[in-house]
Coordinates of C-alpha atoms in Angstrom, one line a residue:
X1 CA 115.8 164.7 85.9
X2 CA 112.6 162.4 85.8
X3 CA 113.7 159.9 83.4
X4 CA 117.0 159.8 85.9
X5 CA 114.6 159.1 88.8
X6 CA 112.7 155.9 86.7
X7 CA 116.1 154.7 86.7
X8 CA 117.5 154.5 89.8
X9 CA 114.2 153.0 90.9
X10 CA 114.9 150.0 88.7
X11 CA 118.6 150.0 89.8
X12 CA 117.7 149.6 93.6
X13 CA 114.6 148.0 93.5
X14 CA 116.1 144.9 90.8
X15 CA 119.3 145.1 93.4
X16 CA 117.2 144.9 96.2
X17 CA 115.3 142.0 95.2
X18 CA 118.3 139.9 94.0
X19 CA 119.5 140.4 98.3
X20 CA 116.0 139.6 99.2
X21 CA 116.3 136.4 96.9
X22 CA 120.0 135.3 98.3
X23 CA 118.9 135.9 101.6
X24 CA 116.8 133.4 101.5
X25 CA 118.3 130.7 100.0
X26 CA 119.1 126.9 101.3
X27 CA 121.7 126.7 103.1
X28 CA 124.1 123.4 103.3
X29 CA 125.9 122.5 106.5
X30 CA 129.4 122.0 107.2
X31 CA 128.9 119.9 109.9
X32 CA 126.6 118.3 112.9
X33 CA 127.4 117.7 116.6
X34 CA 126.4 114.3 117.2
X35 CA 124.4 115.1 119.2
X36 CA 121.4 116.2 117.1
X37 CA 122.0 113.2 115.2
X38 CA 119.8 109.6 115.6
X39 CA 122.1 106.7 115.1
X40 CA 119.9 103.9 116.9
X41 CA 116.5 103.3 115.2
X42 CA 118.1 104.8 111.7
X43 CA 117.6 101.8 109.4
X44 CA 121.3 101.7 108.1
X45 CA 121.2 100.1 111.3
X46 CA 120.1 96.5 112.7
X47 CA 118.7 96.1 116.3
X48 CA 120.9 93.6 118.1
X49 CA 123.4 96.1 117.0
X50 CA 125.0 97.8 119.7
X51 CA 126.8 101.7 119.1
X52 CA 129.3 103.1 121.5
X53 CA 131.3 106.4 121.3
X54 CA 135.0 107.1 122.1
X55 CA 135.2 107.9 126.0
X56 CA 136.4 111.3 127.2
X57 CA 134.7 115.0 127.0
X58 CA 135.8 115.3 123.5
X59 CA 132.7 117.2 120.6
X60 CA 132.5 114.5 118.4
X61 CA 131.0 115.8 114.8
X62 CA 130.3 114.7 111.4
X63 CA 131.8 116.4 108.4
X64 CA 130.0 116.7 105.0
X65 CA 131.8 117.3 101.7
X66 CA 129.3 118.5 98.9
X67 CA 130.0 118.6 96.1
X68 CA 128.2 120.9 93.4
X69 CA 124.5 120.7 94.6
X70 CA 125.0 117.1 96.2
X71 CA 126.3 115.3 99.6
X72 CA 128.9 113.2 98.2
X73 CA 131.4 112.2 101.4
X74 CA 129.8 111.9 104.9
X75 CA 133.0 112.0 107.7
X76 CA 132.2 110.3 111.1
X77 CA 130.1 106.8 111.8
X78 CA 130.9 104.0 112.9
X79 CA 133.6 101.3 113.1
X80 CA 132.9 97.6 113.3
X81 CA 135.0 96.2 116.7
X82 CA 134.3 93.2 118.0
X83 CA 133.1 91.5 120.9
X84 CA 133.0 87.8 121.2
X85 CA 132.7 86.0 118.0
X86 CA 130.6 88.1 116.0
X87 CA 130.8 92.2 114.8
X88 CA 128.0 93.0 116.6
X89 CA 129.7 96.3 117.8
X90 CA 130.5 99.5 116.2
X91 CA 132.3 102.7 118.3
X92 CA 131.7 106.2 116.1
X93 CA 135.1 107.7 114.4
X94 CA 137.1 109.7 112.2
X95 CA 138.4 106.8 110.5
X96 CA 134.9 105.6 110.0
X97 CA 132.9 107.2 106.8
X98 CA 130.1 107.4 104.2
X99 CA 130.6 108.2 99.8
X100 CA 127.7 109.2 98.1
X101 CA 127.1 108.7 94.3
X102 CA 124.0 109.8 92.2
X103 CA 122.0 108.6 89.8
X104 CA 118.7 108.9 88.3
X105 CA 117.3 110.4 91.5
X106 CA 119.1 107.3 93.1
X107 CA 121.1 107.9 95.9
X108 CA 124.1 104.6 96.6
X109 CA 125.6 105.4 100.1
X110 CA 128.6 103.4 100.8
X111 CA 130.5 103.3 104.4
X112 CA 133.8 102.9 104.6
X113 CA 136.5 103.0 107.7
X114 CA 140.1 103.1 107.2
X115 CA 142.0 100.7 109.8
X116 CA 145.6 101.4 111.9
X117 CA 147.2 100.5 108.7
X118 CA 145.9 102.8 106.5
X119 CA 144.2 101.2 103.9
X120 CA 140.0 101.3 103.2
X121 CA 138.0 98.9 103.5
X122 CA 134.6 99.0 102.0
X123 CA 131.9 97.6 103.7
X124 CA 130.7 93.8 102.1
X125 CA 127.1 95.2 102.3
X126 CA 128.2 98.2 100.0
X127 CA 125.7 100.0 99.2
X128 CA 122.3 101.2 100.6
X129 CA 120.7 102.2 98.1
X130 CA 117.5 105.7 98.2
X131 CA 115.2 106.0 95.4
X132 CA 113.4 109.3 95.5
X133 CA 111.1 110.5 93.5
X134 CA 111.1 114.0 91.1
X135 CA 109.3 116.0 94.6
X136 CA 112.9 114.5 96.4
X137 CA 110.1 111.8 98.5
X138 CA 111.1 109.0 99.4
X139 CA 110.5 106.1 97.8
X140 CA 112.0 103.2 98.5
X141 CA 115.0 102.0 100.5
X142 CA 117.3 99.0 99.1
X143 CA 119.4 97.3 102.6
X144 CA 121.7 95.2 102.7
X145 CA 122.8 93.2 105.6
X146 CA 124.5 90.3 106.7
X147 CA 121.6 87.9 106.4
X148 CA 120.7 89.8 103.2
X149 CA 123.9 90.8 101.4
X150 CA 121.6 90.7 97.4
X151 CA 119.6 93.3 99.5
X152 CA 116.0 93.3 100.8
X153 CA 113.4 96.7 99.7
X154 CA 112.2 98.9 102.7
X155 CA 108.8 101.0 100.2
X156 CA 107.4 103.9 101.7
X157 CA 103.6 104.8 100.9
X158 CA 102.3 107.8 101.0
X159 CA 98.3 109.2 102.5
X160 CA 97.0 111.9 104.5
X161 CA 99.5 112.4 107.4
X162 CA 100.9 109.0 107.0
X163 CA 103.5 107.7 105.9
X164 CA 104.1 102.9 106.4
X165 CA 106.4 101.4 105.7
X166 CA 107.0 97.8 104.1
X167 CA 109.4 94.7 103.5
X168 CA 108.8 93.9 100.2
X169 CA 105.3 95.6 99.8
X170 CA 103.3 93.4 102.2
X171 CA 104.6 93.7 106.2
X172 CA 104.5 96.7 107.6
X173 CA 107.2 97.7 109.8
X174 CA 106.5 101.0 110.5
X175 CA 104.2 104.0 110.6
X176 CA 105.8 107.7 110.0
X177 CA 102.7 110.0 111.3
X178 CA 102.7 113.4 111.0
X179 CA 101.3 117.2 111.9
X180 CA 102.2 120.3 110.5
X181 CA 104.6 119.1 107.5
X182 CA 106.6 117.5 110.4
X183 CA 106.8 113.6 111.8
X184 CA 105.2 113.4 115.4
X185 CA 105.6 109.6 116.1
X186 CA 106.7 106.9 114.5
X187 CA 105.6 103.4 116.2
X188 CA 107.3 100.0 115.2
X189 CA 104.7 97.1 116.4
X190 CA 105.3 92.9 116.8
X191 CA 102.6 89.8 116.6
X192 CA 102.8 86.7 117.8
X193 CA 101.0 84.1 115.8
X194 CA 96.8 83.7 116.4
X195 CA 97.6 87.8 115.9
X196 CA 98.5 89.1 120.0
X197 CA 100.5 91.9 120.2
X198 CA 103.3 91.4 122.4
X199 CA 106.0 94.2 121.8
X200 CA 105.4 98.0 120.6
X201 CA 108.3 100.9 120.7
X202 CA 107.1 104.7 119.4
X203 CA 109.6 107.1 118.9
X204 CA 107.9 110.3 119.0
X205 CA 109.5 113.9 118.3
X206 CA 108.8 117.2 120.4
X207 CA 109.5 120.8 120.9
X208 CA 109.7 121.4 117.4
X209 CA 110.4 125.4 115.6
X210 CA 108.6 127.3 113.1
X211 CA 112.5 127.5 111.6
X212 CA 113.7 125.3 108.6
X213 CA 115.0 121.8 108.4
X214 CA 118.9 121.5 106.6
X215 CA 118.2 117.8 107.1
X216 CA 114.9 118.2 104.4
X217 CA 114.7 115.2 101.9
X218 CA 118.9 113.6 103.7
X219 CA 117.5 110.4 104.1
X220 CA 120.6 109.1 103.0
X221 CA 122.6 111.1 105.9
X222 CA 123.4 108.0 109.0
X223 CA 121.3 109.5 112.3
X224 CA 119.3 112.1 109.9
X225 CA 116.7 109.7 109.0
X226 CA 113.6 110.7 111.0
X227 CA 114.7 114.4 110.8
X228 CA 114.6 114.6 107.0
X229 CA 110.9 113.7 107.0
X230 CA 110.5 117.1 108.5
X231 CA 109.8 121.1 107.0
X232 CA 110.9 122.3 110.8
X233 CA 113.1 121.0 113.4
X234 CA 112.6 118.7 116.5
X235 CA 114.0 120.0 120.2
X236 CA 113.7 116.6 122.3
X237 CA 112.3 112.1 121.7
X238 CA 111.0 110.6 123.9
X239 CA 111.5 106.4 123.3
X240 CA 108.6 104.0 124.7
X241 CA 109.0 100.5 125.2
X242 CA 106.0 98.2 124.7
X243 CA 105.7 94.4 126.4
X244 CA 104.3 92.0 128.7
X245 CA 105.1 93.1 132.5
X246 CA 105.7 91.3 135.6
X247 CA 101.8 91.2 136.2
X248 CA 100.5 90.0 132.6
X249 CA 99.4 93.5 131.3
X250 CA 100.8 95.1 129.2
X251 CA 102.4 98.7 129.2
X252 CA 105.7 100.5 128.4
X253 CA 109.2 98.6 130.6
X254 CA 111.7 100.8 129.1
X255 CA 111.6 104.8 128.1
X256 CA 113.7 107.7 127.7
X257 CA 113.2 111.0 126.4
X258 CA 116.5 113.1 125.1
X259 CA 116.2 116.9 125.2
X260 CA 118.8 119.1 122.6
X261 CA 117.0 122.9 123.2
X262 CA 118.1 125.1 120.1
X263 CA 120.2 128.0 119.1
X264 CA 119.9 129.9 116.2
X265 CA 122.2 131.2 113.7
X266 CA 121.7 135.1 112.0
X267 CA 120.6 133.7 109.4
X268 CA 117.7 131.7 111.9
X269 CA 119.2 128.0 111.3
X270 CA 119.5 125.9 113.7
X271 CA 122.8 125.9 114.8
X272 CA 123.4 122.0 114.0
X273 CA 127.1 123.0 113.0
X274 CA 128.7 125.3 110.8
X275 CA 127.5 127.1 106.8
X276 CA 128.5 127.1 103.9

């Protein structure tokens, strides 16, 4: 009888551990409501490009398809639309999508769109390459655009509570500041030739929760670039732009705040969308 009791205890303990392990398994998003994504200052878009959304009250989402452990397709993106003589405007559409190829921790993102005749087109600036280390930290991005068709590099240098984003290891583009393993502020500054600051932009991420971030290390997902650096989830952000004011002082000339209160599913994940 004693042997049977011991055997039952071992079996119950084993199954109990398996249940606990499965409940802590990292969940993958199937889709995300775009209100939780931040496209404007994502590295995939240039400052001069305008981003817009179709009119109406329909809920817009990006959908994610996974193949085993890797994301392979993102449906929902920005479709080029003419504005005057330049294609600098982009409209969000389900006809735009990204495909992702992964090799040796290099994530190559190919942006595509389907035209009115059902023909798929690739952007001439494909792909954008993301280089990650063995711990999935972002090391480098090679970006192609109309000005640099062969690409230029953004390098990410890590120090305590700070990452500097540098162009070709020399020119600092932005600085990323961290608290409690979360990205809390991004600052970009521009100086004139005498070295005087004439423009500054700061993005401040606020109201972090204590829950797991499903976008952690997913730098290549459009709109999730900033979220990818954090352990947890921000629920609001503020954007401030500084420059010379009418009274010749240097100060904020443009500011706005976006709030997105989060709710959670039974596993404690934020309801950005559906999970698998």
